[in-house]
Amino acid sequence: MGHRRGEVANEEATSGWGTTPCSTCPLRASKHYRKFSPGELKFMETFKIDERRRETGQTILTEGESANHMYTVLSGWVMKYKSLEDGRRQIINYAFPGDLVGLQGAAFGKMQHSVEALSPVTLCVFDRKKLWSLYEAHPGLGFDITWLAAHEKSILADFLVTVGQRTASERIAFVLVNLFRRAQVSGMVKRGTMELPLTQDHLADTIGFSLVHTNRSLSRVRRLNAFEWHGASFTMLDEDVLVEFASIPPAVAGPRPFI
Amino acid sequence: MGHRRGEVANEEATSGWGTTPCSTCPLRASKHYRKFSPGELKFMETFKIDERRRETGQTILTEGESANHMYTVLSGWVMKYKSLEDGRRQIINYAFPGDLVGLQGAAFGKMQHSVEALSPVTLCVFDRKKLWSLYEAHPGLGFDITWLAAHEKSILADFLVTVGQRTASERIAFVLVNLFRRAQVSGMVKRGTMELPLTQDHLADTIGFSLVHTNRSLSRVRRLNAFEWHGASFTMLDEDVLVEFASIPPAVAGPRPFI
DNA sequence: CGTTACCTTGAATCTCCTCAATACACGTGG
DNA sequence: CCACGTGTATTGAGGAGATTCAAGGTAACG
């Protein structure tokens, strides 16, 4: 059912200085991301209007509110969630470096879910009003945004299958594998280890079970000896064990765009 | 857990004649859809390469296969689903007239889910290879596709919240309201009544419960007297009752694009 | 050295699943 | 025409799974 920590971040905290130029963006150097043309790169430098930092537990976007900005995660962990009136909370998805946040606000005017930092986070800030000019000036970038939206659609579908059909232990295995793989693509895994700043409360609200039952199921999954998870440090020892245990399809490869 | 009926449709059945010109598309006349410029309309006529018909139970796209075509639903009911190895099936979403089908195939090359006709269906067929030229020639149409993808993302998020957090009866109420509202936008509701070509098996695989439990929960929801559902005919009597019962947020309005 | 956040375990209760049987509508072939 | 199979809806019963309430435990932090 989950805790509600959310302090709302003051709007202009730590902005406007020391912005990383897109040309030296550490993500773009990664092999997982597609190359940009010089023109696209130049456009991105003007499209990106700022860089923002948020601390653990701070709210980045709020369900129901309109948003003038769209973000891309540069570093850190972020979660997207929706709440029901009585406090039940479902974590919809997580966002990693390279992932888009707030496209809905740009497309519909209002956010349908909230976004919160799970760790200290750096965000690239884009102006919603300039989104149109992106499509006009650089169709390839427009296509990239569609690609990212379609990509997240397929992740949401995977989560829906998991929550709808898998057992408690399978759900946990699935989430851990999914997050680990995505962290790898984002360059957040070093020697099999990543930061995993989730509480079991987060995990419970991700897989749709109570905290207590999540705890008991997790301890059962631990006995597979496929990973070690202490505090915020997660080490994958044998991904295949989890993959087989929860019958998880292979990761879909392919270079990804990064607006 | 669901039946597997899926006969694969032969590739070129009922194609290549009697194609509806986009300029007289019945959907575009609806107030729910945005207007097109003459240039956009003309482009769409060349982008649409065919029209296809599929019968109830026929497969339109198959998980894992690559697809050269992208579709838009012109008429009829369609479902998207994923299967696990042991036969468990989760229905991911439904597609209504005006909805896009197969964008994933166009973006990633392979389908991550299957698509099946729930009723006789008419589809507009687009060539995946021409998608790029759409973004180049008509940024507005490119933006529309992004809009549609973002829109489906938000529907998937709603379903995820439902399956993750709501009780059995609430889930059923949610699905019925969701489908009814979307059928309204698609012009499929006449005097409060729509065709609803789902079995309880479909419903079960949508909400993530067994058929038996779905049946019992449905009979409990029926007692609210908020709708009548006999065979494939569904009549909404009091949507507000269901909305309150399952604490469903109001529908988000706004004109939608239709590529 | 108390508070706070998080993790863990027990026990009673309720939800949900599986197995199983019945019922009805429909179409098919004898 | 009836007998039969198939697909769908419904109901019962027993057992597994999940929830809630409750209590205890640890580590971090001021």
XYZ file of C-alpha atoms (C1' of nucleotides) in Angstrom:
578
model
C 0.000 0.000 0.000
C 2.959 2.225 0.401
C 4.262 5.264 2.157
C 3.678 8.727 0.922
C 6.854 10.624 1.419
C 6.599 13.173 -1.417
C 7.846 16.595 -0.558
C 7.269 18.785 -3.578
C 10.494 20.238 -4.868
C 10.702 23.992 -5.115
C 10.403 24.870 -8.733
C 13.753 26.346 -9.622
C 16.131 24.512 -7.350
C 19.640 24.091 -8.700
C 19.092 25.174 -12.249
C 20.714 27.219 -14.902
C 24.381 26.560 -14.343
C 26.923 23.957 -15.228
C 24.679 22.439 -17.881
C 26.151 19.479 -19.696
C 26.372 20.217 -23.426
C 24.641 17.516 -25.459
C 27.771 17.063 -27.565
C 29.631 15.677 -24.569
C 26.644 13.861 -23.095
C 28.003 10.733 -21.440
C 25.006 8.726 -22.570
C 25.532 9.455 -26.203
C 28.980 7.924 -26.036
C 27.436 4.581 -25.115
C 27.176 1.921 -27.761
C 23.529 1.402 -26.902
C 22.499 4.751 -28.327
C 22.246 5.794 -31.910
C 24.520 8.436 -33.408
C 23.232 11.925 -34.016
C 23.910 14.041 -37.058
C 25.693 17.351 -36.439
C 22.456 19.150 -37.215
C 20.498 17.095 -34.717
C 23.133 17.656 -32.067
C 23.062 21.373 -32.654
C 19.294 21.421 -32.406
C 19.354 19.513 -29.134
C 21.623 22.119 -27.611
C 18.923 24.711 -28.169
C 16.066 22.376 -27.316
C 17.554 21.637 -23.933
C 16.821 24.703 -21.869
C 18.150 23.648 -18.514
C 19.413 20.993 -16.203
C 17.775 20.234 -12.864
C 18.676 18.271 -9.816
C 16.211 16.522 -7.536
C 16.915 14.743 -4.270
C 15.624 11.395 -3.068
C 11.902 11.510 -2.368
C 11.293 14.776 -4.187
C 8.422 15.029 -6.623
C 9.280 15.813 -10.222
C 5.790 15.844 -11.714
C 2.380 15.498 -10.119
C -0.654 13.640 -11.391
C -3.356 16.012 -12.579
C -1.112 19.037 -12.916
C -0.186 20.604 -16.207
C 3.455 20.662 -17.120
C 5.343 23.086 -19.307
C 8.450 21.000 -19.286
C 9.468 17.627 -20.479
C 12.462 15.813 -19.046
C 15.044 13.272 -19.852
C 16.853 11.466 -17.049
C 20.587 12.124 -17.130
C 21.486 10.240 -13.971
C 19.740 8.578 -11.061
C 16.601 6.563 -10.390
C 13.054 7.764 -10.941
C 9.650 6.145 -10.502
C 6.276 6.870 -12.093
C 3.179 6.007 -10.110
C -0.557 6.519 -9.838
C -2.669 6.671 -6.716
C -6.265 5.786 -5.986
C -8.378 7.974 -3.728
C -8.017 5.736 -0.703
C -4.231 5.740 -0.851
C -3.529 2.590 -2.804
C -0.559 3.223 -5.035
C 0.635 1.444 -8.141
C 4.121 2.040 -9.445
C 3.705 2.190 -13.203
C 7.308 2.166 -14.308
C 10.806 3.307 -13.516
C 12.863 5.726 -15.578
C 16.579 5.322 -16.175
C 19.161 7.611 -17.709
C 18.092 8.068 -21.301
C 14.398 7.686 -20.541
C 11.823 10.333 -21.223
C 9.660 11.731 -18.467
C 6.601 13.908 -18.905
C 5.741 13.271 -22.528
C 2.091 12.950 -21.516
C 2.124 16.447 -20.144
C 3.549 17.648 -23.441
C 0.990 15.756 -25.500
C -2.191 16.145 -23.435
C -1.418 19.132 -21.242
C -1.940 17.223 -18.009
C 0.025 14.530 -16.262
C -1.823 11.260 -15.718
C 0.714 10.014 -13.212
C 3.232 11.356 -10.723
C 6.990 11.158 -10.980
C 9.333 10.973 -8.014
C 13.075 10.708 -7.511
C 14.256 7.456 -5.888
C 17.811 8.726 -5.651
C 19.531 12.033 -6.362
C 18.631 12.717 -9.973
C 19.835 14.947 -12.778
C 17.310 15.873 -15.439
C 17.618 17.566 -18.801
C 14.802 20.049 -19.198
C 13.008 20.677 -22.478
C 10.422 23.258 -23.331
C 7.113 21.731 -24.211
C 6.317 24.583 -26.619
C 9.405 23.824 -28.672
C 8.394 20.232 -29.197
C 6.608 21.142 -32.370
C 9.700 22.713 -33.870
C 11.574 19.496 -33.162
C 9.198 17.575 -35.377
C 9.432 20.232 -38.069
C 13.167 20.713 -38.076
C 14.297 17.151 -37.421
C 11.876 14.401 -38.377
C 14.434 11.887 -37.186
C 14.204 13.255 -33.662
C 10.440 13.184 -33.892
C 10.661 9.559 -34.833
C 12.952 9.005 -31.862
C 10.315 10.307 -29.502
C 7.778 7.967 -31.027
C 10.308 5.183 -30.632
C 10.754 5.970 -26.962
C 7.001 6.053 -26.412
C 6.561 2.730 -28.187
C 9.406 1.319 -26.155
C 7.787 2.302 -22.903
C 4.501 0.887 -24.134
C 6.174 -2.467 -24.502
C 7.651 -2.234 -21.008
C 4.235 -1.407 -19.594
C 2.803 -4.398 -21.427
C 5.477 -6.597 -19.852
C 4.581 -5.302 -16.405
C 0.904 -5.847 -17.113
C 1.558 -9.473 -18.034
C 3.603 -9.853 -14.885
C 1.060 -8.357 -12.526
C -1.819 -10.083 -14.294
C -0.425 -13.580 -14.663
C 2.703 -14.317 -12.670
C 2.909 -15.590 -9.101
C 4.341 -13.417 -6.357
C 7.855 -14.868 -6.583
C 7.796 -14.749 -10.366
C 6.799 -11.106 -10.262
C 9.723 -10.263 -8.040
C 12.122 -12.155 -10.283
C 10.729 -10.382 -13.308
C 11.070 -6.921 -11.818
C 14.627 -7.534 -10.709
C 15.659 -8.803 -14.129
C 13.876 -5.986 -15.902
C 15.473 -3.305 -13.765
C 18.889 -4.905 -13.970
C 18.817 -5.147 -17.747
C 17.694 -1.580 -18.141
C 20.303 -0.385 -15.693
C 22.896 -2.158 -17.809
C 21.830 -0.297 -20.938
C 21.988 2.932 -18.986
C 25.523 2.196 -17.875
C 24.604 1.896 -14.214
C 25.949 -1.613 -13.706
C 29.580 -2.026 -12.696
C 30.940 -5.543 -12.359
C 27.491 -7.063 -11.965
C 26.457 -4.607 -9.288
C 24.033 -1.721 -9.416
C 22.512 0.663 -6.990
C 18.920 -0.411 -6.296
C 17.307 2.306 -4.198
C 14.004 0.516 -3.675
C 12.399 -0.455 -0.420
C 10.254 -3.555 -0.216
C 7.395 -1.125 -0.047
C 8.256 0.063 -3.551
C 8.574 -3.499 -4.711
C 5.178 -4.339 -3.236
C 3.514 -1.435 -5.028
C 5.199 -2.500 -8.237
C 4.030 -6.093 -8.235
C 0.628 -5.458 -6.718
C 0.962 -7.343 -3.444
C 0.940 -6.354 0.178
C 4.202 -5.506 1.867
C 4.049 -8.552 4.085
C 3.442 -10.988 1.306
C 6.111 -9.323 -0.813
C 8.579 -9.755 2.004
C 7.813 -13.453 2.382
C 7.931 -14.042 -1.354
C 11.189 -12.157 -1.697
C 12.841 -14.322 0.897
C 11.764 -17.318 -1.156
C 13.315 -15.813 -4.299
C 16.506 -15.089 -2.373
C 16.909 -18.804 -1.810
C 17.542 -19.246 -5.531
C 20.913 -17.601 -4.885
C 20.596 -15.732 -8.145
C 21.443 -12.350 -6.650
C 22.491 -10.504 -3.553
C 20.534 -7.514 -2.396
C 21.568 -5.693 0.746
C 20.468 -2.163 1.363
C 20.708 -0.274 -1.905
C 23.322 -2.548 -3.438
C 22.179 -5.228 -5.843
C 24.468 -7.800 -7.423
C 23.243 -10.167 -10.099
C 24.875 -13.562 -9.717
C 22.899 -15.648 -12.184
C 20.345 -13.894 -14.308
C 19.488 -17.089 -16.164
C 18.138 -18.654 -13.000
C 15.657 -15.831 -12.584
C 14.879 -15.776 -16.289
C 13.970 -19.428 -16.242
C 12.193 -19.265 -12.925
C 9.806 -16.573 -14.147
C 9.896 -17.538 -17.860
C 11.098 -14.133 -18.957
C 11.613 -13.636 -22.692
C 15.060 -12.517 -23.867
C 15.867 -8.837 -23.878
C 15.219 -7.096 -27.157
C 18.416 -5.469 -28.358
C 18.911 -2.701 -30.876
C 20.302 0.812 -30.710
C 18.051 3.260 -28.988
C 17.553 6.924 -29.601
C 18.059 9.528 -26.959
C 16.557 12.895 -27.499
C -6.153 -18.823 -18.376
C -7.913 -18.677 -21.659
C -8.559 -20.561 -24.801
C -6.300 -20.441 -27.761
C -8.474 -20.257 -30.789
C -6.152 -18.394 -33.179
C -6.363 -19.474 -36.723
C -3.826 -17.490 -38.666
C -5.431 -15.524 -41.446
C -4.111 -16.095 -44.910
C -2.003 -13.149 -45.814
C -3.813 -11.519 -48.680
C -7.423 -12.277 -47.936
C -9.915 -9.708 -49.108
C -7.538 -6.982 -50.096
C -6.983 -4.491 -52.831
C -10.466 -3.451 -53.800
C -13.180 -1.181 -52.586
C -10.784 0.794 -50.410
C -12.318 3.686 -48.513
C -10.638 6.955 -49.522
C -9.336 8.810 -46.490
C -11.179 11.937 -47.563
C -14.511 10.246 -46.920
C -13.349 8.283 -43.888
C -16.306 8.025 -41.555
C -14.086 8.455 -38.516
C -12.697 11.759 -39.647
C -16.184 13.202 -39.765
C -16.525 12.621 -36.019
C -16.151 15.561 -33.694
C -13.687 13.600 -31.601
C -11.005 13.714 -34.255
C -8.864 16.597 -35.330
C -9.160 18.126 -38.772
C -6.538 17.385 -41.417
C -5.016 19.858 -43.832
C -5.564 19.128 -47.525
C -1.888 18.209 -47.801
C -2.100 15.761 -44.932
C -5.210 14.203 -46.394
C -3.546 13.780 -49.749
C -0.521 12.195 -48.150
C -2.658 9.742 -46.237
C -4.245 8.552 -49.462
C -0.827 7.448 -50.669
C 0.306 6.202 -47.262
C -2.649 3.881 -47.013
C -1.817 1.036 -49.335
C -4.730 -1.256 -48.715
C -7.733 -2.254 -46.703
C -8.080 -5.667 -45.097
C -10.853 -7.621 -43.511
C -10.432 -10.170 -40.729
C -13.057 -12.421 -39.218
C -13.722 -13.156 -35.563
C -10.895 -15.139 -34.020
C -8.426 -14.524 -36.814
C -4.926 -13.416 -35.964
C -3.813 -10.049 -37.299
C -0.272 -9.974 -35.920
C 1.739 -12.569 -34.038
C 4.120 -12.074 -31.136
C 7.715 -12.556 -32.194
C 7.106 -12.162 -35.892
C 8.316 -9.234 -37.938
C 5.701 -7.124 -39.615
C 5.977 -5.056 -42.768
C 2.645 -3.422 -42.211
C 1.081 -1.173 -39.694
C -2.666 -0.943 -39.260
C -5.385 1.314 -38.134
C -8.716 -0.119 -37.091
C -11.539 1.139 -39.298
C -14.325 -0.932 -37.782
C -14.725 -3.790 -35.346
C -13.165 -5.035 -32.113
C -9.557 -6.104 -31.716
C -7.523 -7.351 -28.758
C -3.789 -7.303 -28.070
C -2.377 -10.009 -25.830
C 0.778 -11.723 -24.682
C 1.241 -15.343 -23.699
C 3.592 -17.087 -21.316
C 5.171 -20.405 -22.215
C 2.758 -22.464 -20.123
C -0.310 -20.967 -21.763
C -1.183 -18.174 -19.362
C -2.470 -15.252 -21.360
C -2.776 -11.587 -20.496
C -4.878 -9.302 -22.617
C -2.888 -6.104 -22.839
C -5.394 -3.805 -24.430
C -8.211 -3.521 -26.909
C -8.152 -1.508 -30.112
C -11.114 0.479 -31.384
C -11.754 2.243 -34.662
C -9.155 4.983 -34.856
C -6.568 3.048 -32.869
C -3.194 2.100 -34.203
C -2.075 -1.499 -34.330
C 1.432 -2.743 -35.013
C 3.465 0.364 -34.305
C 5.931 -1.793 -32.398
C 6.599 -3.851 -35.464
C 7.276 -0.667 -37.378
C 9.578 0.719 -34.705
C 11.462 -2.379 -33.543
C 10.975 -4.794 -36.420
C 9.320 -7.434 -34.260
C 5.970 -7.653 -32.565
C 6.064 -8.012 -28.799
C 2.443 -9.057 -28.593
C -0.217 -10.714 -30.714
C -3.287 -9.065 -32.163
C -6.560 -10.854 -32.801
C -9.972 -9.901 -34.132
C -12.818 -10.146 -31.614
C -15.393 -9.384 -34.261
C -15.308 -8.935 -38.024
C -12.773 -6.156 -38.511
C -11.761 -3.734 -41.232
C -8.195 -2.465 -41.149
C -6.389 0.264 -43.035
C -2.975 -0.999 -44.077
C 0.141 1.161 -44.096
C 3.578 0.369 -45.376
C 6.130 0.333 -42.623
C 8.855 1.525 -44.990
C 6.922 4.675 -45.807
C 6.674 5.656 -42.166
C 9.848 7.652 -42.426
C 8.519 9.741 -45.268
C 5.495 10.556 -43.134
C 7.700 12.165 -40.537
C 9.647 14.031 -43.221
C 6.741 15.272 -45.266
C 4.223 15.953 -42.499
C 5.612 16.607 -39.039
C 2.076 17.046 -37.796
C 1.242 13.488 -38.702
C 4.444 12.340 -37.035
C 3.336 14.145 -33.924
C -0.038 12.422 -34.217
C 1.602 9.030 -34.103
C 3.504 10.038 -31.004
C 0.229 11.277 -29.556
C -1.423 7.936 -30.210
C 1.480 6.075 -28.635
C 1.396 8.310 -25.571
C -2.350 7.853 -25.368
C -2.048 4.097 -25.345
C 0.692 4.363 -22.743
C -1.747 6.102 -20.462
C -4.396 3.429 -21.075
C -1.865 0.719 -20.254
C -0.986 2.570 -17.075
C -4.659 2.646 -16.135
C -4.931 -1.092 -16.675
C -1.788 -1.648 -14.660
C -3.236 0.278 -11.741
C -6.410 -1.721 -12.057
C -4.774 -5.126 -12.154
C -2.260 -4.164 -9.487
C -4.526 -2.481 -6.952
C -8.238 -2.967 -7.508
C -10.383 -5.812 -6.205
C -11.970 -8.288 -8.578
C -15.284 -6.477 -8.802
C -13.594 -3.117 -9.137
C -11.494 -4.438 -11.981
C -14.560 -5.592 -13.845
C -16.281 -2.250 -13.326
C -13.181 -0.455 -14.540
C -12.850 -2.496 -17.708
C -16.495 -2.074 -18.598
C -16.349 1.687 -18.128
C -13.084 1.965 -20.024
C -14.355 -0.025 -22.985
C -17.673 1.773 -23.018
C -16.076 5.206 -23.026
C -13.693 4.307 -25.792
C -16.467 2.744 -27.820
C -18.350 6.014 -27.473
C -15.454 7.998 -28.909
C -15.245 5.519 -31.750
C -18.908 5.962 -32.525
C -19.835 2.409 -31.614
C -22.446 3.269 -29.003
C -26.032 3.761 -30.127
C -28.572 4.778 -27.527
C -26.432 3.567 -24.656
C -25.836 0.182 -26.229
C -22.734 -1.262 -27.791
C -21.652 -4.566 -29.138
C -19.366 -6.233 -26.564
C -17.950 -9.351 -28.179
C -16.092 -10.598 -25.093
C -16.505 -13.884 -23.312
C -15.940 -14.074 -19.563
C -12.748 -15.823 -20.519
C -11.544 -12.641 -22.211
C -12.590 -10.626 -19.222
C -10.719 -12.988 -16.905
C -7.520 -12.673 -18.925
C -7.930 -8.907 -18.913
C -8.265 -8.484 -15.165
C -5.857 -11.234 -14.171
C -8.232 -13.601 -12.385
C -9.415 -17.113 -13.050
C -12.526 -17.637 -15.106
C -14.461 -18.975 -12.150
C -13.635 -16.106 -9.880
C -14.331 -13.634 -12.659
C -17.749 -15.169 -13.118
C -18.612 -14.888 -9.434
C -17.307 -11.344 -9.216
C -19.182 -10.323 -12.339
C -22.439 -11.552 -10.899
C -21.738 -9.346 -7.885
C -21.137 -6.331 -10.134
C -24.342 -7.083 -12.030
C -26.262 -6.566 -8.807
C -25.370 -2.872 -8.954
C -27.835 -2.660 -11.836
C -25.517 -0.277 -13.619
C -25.609 -2.124 -16.917
C -27.142 -4.993 -18.820
C -24.929 -7.452 -20.583
C -26.477 -10.359 -22.453
C -24.556 -12.165 -25.126
C -22.668 -9.594 -27.151
C -24.990 -6.720 -26.334
C -23.989 -4.323 -23.581
C -26.146 -1.449 -22.358
C -24.861 1.092 -19.894
C -27.590 2.163 -17.497
C -25.664 4.191 -14.934
C -21.988 4.751 -15.582
C -21.632 6.896 -12.462
C -22.443 3.930 -10.250
C -19.544 1.978 -11.697
C -17.288 5.025 -11.677
C -17.868 5.542 -7.991
C -17.766 1.869 -7.139
C -14.289 1.471 -8.620
C -13.126 5.084 -8.056
C -12.443 5.690 -11.714
C -11.087 9.119 -12.644
C -13.043 11.141 -15.219
C -12.355 10.557 -18.886
C -9.787 12.878 -20.395
C -11.324 14.710 -23.297
C -9.673 16.507 -26.191
C -9.608 15.982 -29.942
C -7.587 13.023 -31.041
C -5.592 12.516 -34.176
C -6.208 9.703 -36.564
C -3.462 8.858 -38.949
C 19.348 7.134 23.507
C 15.159 7.956 21.723
C 12.986 8.415 17.080
C 12.317 6.951 12.486
C 12.446 4.032 8.584
C 12.686 -0.359 7.152
C 12.712 -5.475 7.479
C 10.904 -9.755 9.460
C 7.752 -13.180 11.516
C 3.264 -15.198 13.648
C -1.657 -15.965 13.577
C -6.366 -15.511 12.065
C -9.190 -14.500 8.249
C -10.581 -13.834 3.732
C -9.700 -14.037 -1.262
C -8.856 -16.720 -5.019
C -7.676 -21.090 -7.436
C -8.452 -25.751 -8.953
C -11.210 -29.589 -9.755
C -15.591 -30.943 -10.820
C -20.272 -31.078 -12.181
C -24.377 -29.023 -14.322
C -26.802 -26.242 -17.617
C -27.917 -24.010 -21.881
C -27.469 -22.590 -26.859
C -25.871 -23.804 -31.072
C -24.702 -26.422 -35.116
C -23.820 -30.939 -37.356
C -24.634 -35.346 -38.975
C -27.184 -39.626 -38.615
C -36.116 -35.296 -35.800
C -32.915 -36.345 -32.310
C -28.117 -37.398 -30.657
C -23.952 -35.447 -30.060
C -20.114 -32.273 -29.641
C -18.548 -27.661 -28.691
C -18.359 -23.268 -26.547
C -19.930 -20.660 -22.856
C -21.969 -19.650 -18.274
C -22.781 -21.085 -13.571
C -22.273 -23.227 -8.939
C -20.109 -26.261 -5.079
C -16.285 -27.672 -2.256
C -11.630 -27.990 -0.505
C -7.173 -26.140 -0.395
C -3.620 -22.786 -1.495
C -2.521 -18.008 -1.620
C -2.807 -13.296 0.141
C -4.353 -9.829 3.532
C -4.582 -7.712 7.917
C -3.307 -6.982 12.556
C 0.257 -7.301 15.536
C 4.733 -7.593 17.495
C 9.667 -7.516 17.464
C 14.080 -6.445 15.428
C 17.842 -3.740 13.238
C 20.388 0.226 11.572
C 20.813 5.171 10.933
C 20.571 9.637 12.770
C 20.287 13.647 15.612
